[in-house]
PDB file of C-alpha atoms in Angstrom:
ATOM      1  CA  MET P1490       7.993  82.668  -4.350  1.00 97.00           C
ATOM      2  CA  HIS P1491       4.507  81.177  -4.274  1.00 98.00           C
ATOM      3  CA  PHE P1492       3.239  79.067  -7.181  1.00 98.00           C
ATOM      4  CA  VAL P1493      -0.520  78.665  -7.637  1.00 98.00           C
ATOM      5  CA  THR P1494      -1.806  76.245 -10.251  1.00 98.00           C
ATOM      6  CA  GLY P1495      -4.938  74.303 -11.140  1.00 97.00           C
ATOM      7  CA  GLY P1496      -7.378  73.851 -13.948  1.00 94.00           C
ATOM      8  CA  ALA P1497      -8.777  76.614 -16.142  1.00 94.00           C
ATOM      9  CA  PHE P1498     -11.612  78.578 -14.498  1.00 95.00           C
ATOM     10  CA  ASN P1499     -11.133  76.761 -11.163  1.00 96.00           C
ATOM     11  CA  GLY P1500     -10.815  79.875  -8.985  1.00 97.00           C
ATOM     12  CA  LYS P1501      -7.101  80.575  -8.947  1.00 98.00           C
ATOM     13  CA  ARG P1502      -7.453  84.308  -9.529  1.00 97.00           C
ATOM     14  CA  SER P1503     -10.183  84.679  -6.930  1.00 97.00           C
ATOM     15  CA  TRP P1504      -8.221  82.663  -4.402  1.00 98.00           C
ATOM     16  CA  VAL P1505      -5.108  84.792  -4.893  1.00 98.00           C
ATOM     17  CA  LYS P1506      -7.019  88.096  -4.837  1.00 97.00           C
ATOM     18  CA  GLU P1507      -8.653  87.102  -1.567  1.00 97.00           C
ATOM     19  CA  ARG P1508      -5.297  86.389   0.089  1.00 96.00           C
ATOM     20  CA  PHE P1509      -3.135  89.048  -1.544  1.00 95.00           C
ATOM     21  CA  ALA P1510      -5.545  91.979  -1.868  1.00 92.00           C
ATOM     22  CA  ASN P1511      -2.970  94.760  -2.334  1.00 91.00           C
ATOM     23  CA  ALA P1512      -0.800  93.096  -4.941  1.00 95.00           C
ATOM     24  CA  CYS P1513       0.346  94.537  -8.207  1.00 95.00           C
ATOM     25  CA  TRP P1514      -0.782  92.306 -11.125  1.00 95.00           C
ATOM     26  CA  LEU P1515       0.828  91.554 -14.438  1.00 95.00           C
ATOM     27  CA  SER P1516      -1.303  89.269 -16.587  1.00 96.00           C
ATOM     28  CA  ALA P1517      -0.544  87.513 -19.832  1.00 96.00           C
ATOM     29  CA  TYR P1518      -4.320  87.462 -20.360  1.00 96.00           C
ATOM     30  CA  GLU P1519      -4.208  91.225 -20.557  1.00 95.00           C
ATOM     31  CA  ASN P1520      -1.345  91.215 -23.047  1.00 92.00           C
ATOM     32  CA  ALA P1521       1.448  91.939 -20.526  1.00 91.00           C
ATOM     33  CA  GLN P1522       4.814  90.800 -21.788  1.00 89.00           C
ATOM     34  CA  LEU P1523       6.821  88.158 -19.922  1.00 87.00           C
ATOM     35  CA  PRO P1524       8.561  90.221 -17.266  1.00 88.00           C
ATOM     36  CA  THR P1525      12.194  89.240 -17.144  1.00 83.00           C
ATOM     37  CA  ASN P1526      13.418  92.336 -15.277  1.00 82.00           C
ATOM     38  CA  LEU P1527      11.352  93.301 -12.215  1.00 88.00           C
ATOM     39  CA  THR P1528      13.471  96.261 -11.125  1.00 84.00           C
ATOM     40  CA  ASP P1529      10.843  98.755 -12.309  1.00 84.00           C
ATOM     41  CA  ILE P1530       8.158  97.172 -10.125  1.00 87.00           C
ATOM     42  CA  ASN P1531       7.160  99.586  -7.312  1.00 86.00           C
ATOM     43  CA  SER P1532       5.321  97.016  -5.250  1.00 91.00           C
ATOM     44  CA  GLU P1533       6.574  94.541  -2.691  1.00 94.00           C
ATOM     45  CA  LEU P1534       3.769  92.143  -3.586  1.00 96.00           C
ATOM     46  CA  LEU P1535       3.613  91.081  -7.240  1.00 96.00           C
ATOM     47  CA  VAL P1536       1.319  88.571  -8.979  1.00 97.00           C
ATOM     48  CA  LEU P1537       2.280  87.198 -12.380  1.00 97.00           C
ATOM     49  CA  GLU P1538      -0.746  85.564 -13.992  1.00 97.00           C
ATOM     50  CA  GLY P1539      -0.974  83.389 -17.072  1.00 97.00           C
ATOM     51  CA  ILE P1540       2.470  81.831 -17.098  1.00 97.00           C
ATOM     52  CA  GLU P1541       1.246  79.202 -19.573  1.00 97.00           C
ATOM     53  CA  MET P1542       0.458  81.935 -22.131  1.00 97.00           C
ATOM     54  CA  TRP P1543       3.961  83.351 -21.904  1.00 96.00           C
ATOM     55  CA  LEU P1544       5.345  79.861 -22.225  1.00 96.00           C
ATOM     56  CA  LYS P1545       3.179  79.306 -25.305  1.00 96.00           C
ATOM     57  CA  GLU P1546       4.693  82.345 -27.002  1.00 95.00           C
ATOM     58  CA  LEU P1547       8.185  81.274 -25.938  1.00 95.00           C
ATOM     59  CA  SER P1548       7.705  77.697 -27.172  1.00 95.00           C
ATOM     60  CA  SER P1549       6.484  78.977 -30.556  1.00 95.00           C
ATOM     61  CA  GLN P1550       9.721  80.913 -31.020  1.00 93.00           C
ATOM     62  CA  SER P1551      12.413  78.579 -29.743  1.00 92.00           C
ATOM     63  CA  ASP P1552      13.529  74.993 -29.418  1.00 94.00           C
ATOM     64  CA  PRO P1553      12.358  73.368 -26.148  1.00 95.00           C
ATOM     65  CA  ALA P1554      15.932  73.206 -24.767  1.00 95.00           C
ATOM     66  CA  ILE P1555      16.398  76.948 -25.408  1.00 96.00           C
ATOM     67  CA  CYS P1556      12.941  77.620 -23.894  1.00 95.00           C
ATOM     68  CA  ARG P1557      14.026  75.790 -20.740  1.00 95.00           C
ATOM     69  CA  ASP P1558      17.241  77.828 -20.516  1.00 96.00           C
ATOM     70  CA  ILE P1559      15.371  81.096 -20.979  1.00 95.00           C
ATOM     71  CA  TRP P1560      12.791  80.016 -18.381  1.00 95.00           C
ATOM     72  CA  ARG P1561      15.431  79.078 -15.786  1.00 96.00           C
ATOM     73  CA  HIS P1562      17.252  82.369 -16.361  1.00 95.00           C
ATOM     74  CA  THR P1563      13.961  84.234 -15.887  1.00 95.00           C
ATOM     75  CA  LEU P1564      13.184  82.319 -12.661  1.00 96.00           C
ATOM     76  CA  ALA P1565      16.640  83.199 -11.331  1.00 95.00           C
ATOM     77  CA  GLN P1566      15.984  86.865 -12.039  1.00 95.00           C
ATOM     78  CA  TRP P1567      12.631  86.731 -10.315  1.00 95.00           C
ATOM     79  CA  GLU P1568      14.181  84.991  -7.311  1.00 95.00           C
ATOM     80  CA  SER P1569      16.897  87.675  -7.142  1.00 94.00           C
ATOM     81  CA  TRP P1570      14.220  90.416  -7.178  1.00 95.00           C
ATOM     82  CA  GLU P1571      12.410  88.757  -4.334  1.00 95.00           C
ATOM     83  CA  ARG P1572      15.505  88.104  -2.259  1.00 94.00           C
ATOM     84  CA  ALA P1573      16.792  91.705  -2.666  1.00 94.00           C
ATOM     85  CA  ASN P1574      14.128  92.857  -0.185  1.00 94.00           C
ATOM     86  CA  SER P1575      12.731  90.614   2.579  1.00 94.00           C
ATOM     87  CA  GLN P1576       9.339  92.347   2.213  1.00 94.00           C
ATOM     88  CA  ARG P1577       8.951  91.289  -1.420  1.00 95.00           C
ATOM     89  CA  GLN P1578       6.814  88.367  -2.393  1.00 96.00           C
ATOM     90  CA  LEU P1579       6.129  86.968  -5.849  1.00 97.00           C
ATOM     91  CA  ILE P1580       2.972  84.985  -6.538  1.00 98.00           C
ATOM     92  CA  ILE P1581       2.927  83.134  -9.841  1.00 98.00           C
ATOM     93  CA  ILE P1582      -0.326  81.737 -11.294  1.00 98.00           C
ATOM     94  CA  GLY P1583      -0.249  79.142 -14.035  1.00 97.00           C
ATOM     95  CA  THR P1584      -3.094  77.052 -15.465  1.00 97.00           C
ATOM     96  CA  ASP P1585      -2.455  73.350 -15.640  1.00 95.00           C
ATOM     97  CA  ILE P1586      -2.503  72.356 -19.303  1.00 93.00           C
ATOM     98  CA  THR P1587      -0.498  69.126 -18.899  1.00 79.00           C
ATOM     99  CA  LYS P1588      -3.351  66.754 -18.095  1.00 81.00           C
ATOM    100  CA  GLY P1589      -5.677  65.096 -20.533  1.00 76.00           C
ATOM    101  CA  ILE P1590      -5.273  64.117 -24.148  1.00 80.00           C
ATOM    102  CA  VAL P1591      -1.935  64.664 -25.821  1.00 86.00           C
ATOM    103  CA  PRO P1592      -2.439  67.238 -28.579  1.00 87.00           C
ATOM    104  CA  MET P1593      -2.059  66.037 -32.184  1.00 90.00           C
ATOM    105  CA  GLU P1594      -0.380  69.248 -33.353  1.00 93.00           C
ATOM    106  CA  GLU P1595       3.366  69.326 -32.832  1.00 92.00           C
ATOM    107  CA  GLU P1596       3.374  72.961 -31.658  1.00 94.00           C
ATOM    108  CA  ASN P1597       0.765  72.234 -28.975  1.00 93.00           C
ATOM    109  CA  ARG P1598       2.697  69.150 -27.795  1.00 93.00           C
ATOM    110  CA  ARG P1599       5.831  71.301 -27.559  1.00 95.00           C
ATOM    111  CA  TRP P1600       3.909  73.960 -25.568  1.00 95.00           C
ATOM    112  CA  ARG P1601       2.495  71.283 -23.269  1.00 95.00           C
ATOM    113  CA  ASP P1602       5.965  69.791 -22.664  1.00 94.00           C
ATOM    114  CA  VAL P1603       7.650  73.148 -22.119  1.00 96.00           C
ATOM    115  CA  THR P1604       4.928  74.184 -19.681  1.00 96.00           C
ATOM    116  CA  GLY P1605       5.189  70.932 -17.714  1.00 94.00           C
ATOM    117  CA  TRP P1606       8.951  71.318 -17.387  1.00 95.00           C
ATOM    118  CA  ALA P1607       8.633  74.990 -16.456  1.00 97.00           C
ATOM    119  CA  TYR P1608       6.091  74.188 -13.760  1.00 97.00           C
ATOM    120  CA  GLN P1609       8.419  71.527 -12.351  1.00 97.00           C
ATOM    121  CA  ASP P1610      11.256  74.082 -12.194  1.00 97.00           C
ATOM    122  CA  LEU P1611       8.894  76.608 -10.582  1.00 97.00           C
ATOM    123  CA  ALA P1612       7.616  74.149  -8.025  1.00 98.00           C
ATOM    124  CA  ILE P1613      11.144  73.252  -7.014  1.00 97.00           C
ATOM    125  CA  MET P1614      12.100  76.903  -6.567  1.00 96.00           C
ATOM    126  CA  ALA P1615       8.899  78.071  -4.881  1.00 98.00           C
ATOM    127  CA  LYS P1616       8.603  78.126  -1.110  1.00 98.00           C
ATOM    128  CA  THR P1617       4.895  77.384  -1.356  1.00 98.00           C
ATOM    129  CA  VAL P1618       2.817  75.581  -3.982  1.00 98.00           C
ATOM    130  CA  ASP P1619      -0.975  75.556  -3.963  1.00 98.00           C
ATOM    131  CA  VAL P1620      -3.267  73.663  -6.305  1.00 98.00           C
ATOM    132  CA  ILE P1621      -6.751  75.178  -6.719  1.00 98.00           C
ATOM    133  CA  TRP P1622      -9.616  72.948  -7.867  1.00 96.00           C
ATOM    134  CA  TYR P1623     -13.186  74.255  -7.836  1.00 95.00           C
ATOM    135  CA  GLY P1624     -12.170  77.140  -5.608  1.00 95.00           C
ATOM    136  CA  ILE P1625     -10.582  74.954  -2.960  1.00 96.00           C
ATOM    137  CA  ASN P1626      -6.834  75.003  -2.369  1.00 97.00           C
ATOM    138  CA  GLN P1627      -4.526  72.181  -1.421  1.00 98.00           C
ATOM    139  CA  THR P1628      -1.054  73.238  -0.259  1.00 98.00           C
ATOM    140  CA  ILE P1629       1.352  70.673  -1.653  1.00 98.00           C
ATOM    141  CA  LYS P1630       4.560  72.405  -0.611  1.00 97.00           C
TER     142      LYS P1630
END
């Protein structure tokens, strides 16, 4: 698993496309649903883009503790998919929304918190973590 994060419009998508040209893409920005079961994926290289948007939807429907349980279960399923075939690789792109001013609206604070916790879980599980700022990557794991 490879986690790619950074600010909005900082070149994450371009950076990933340059390195993983033949990947299958599922994007929350293009209204794809959060994929919990990857068994129907016919590619060994899969990019999941817009994790923060899937987490926003999840956090609007459930208590943060339940969101975290659902997220951890989803990560475990993704890890199982990847481990089932040594040729498989999962690249997960998520925009960093956790920096800056704390939102006034409770639902946006909940989304921010859930996303921060989810990214921590993802960074722990991922073999590689890259932060992209202004098109330049920094590998932090």
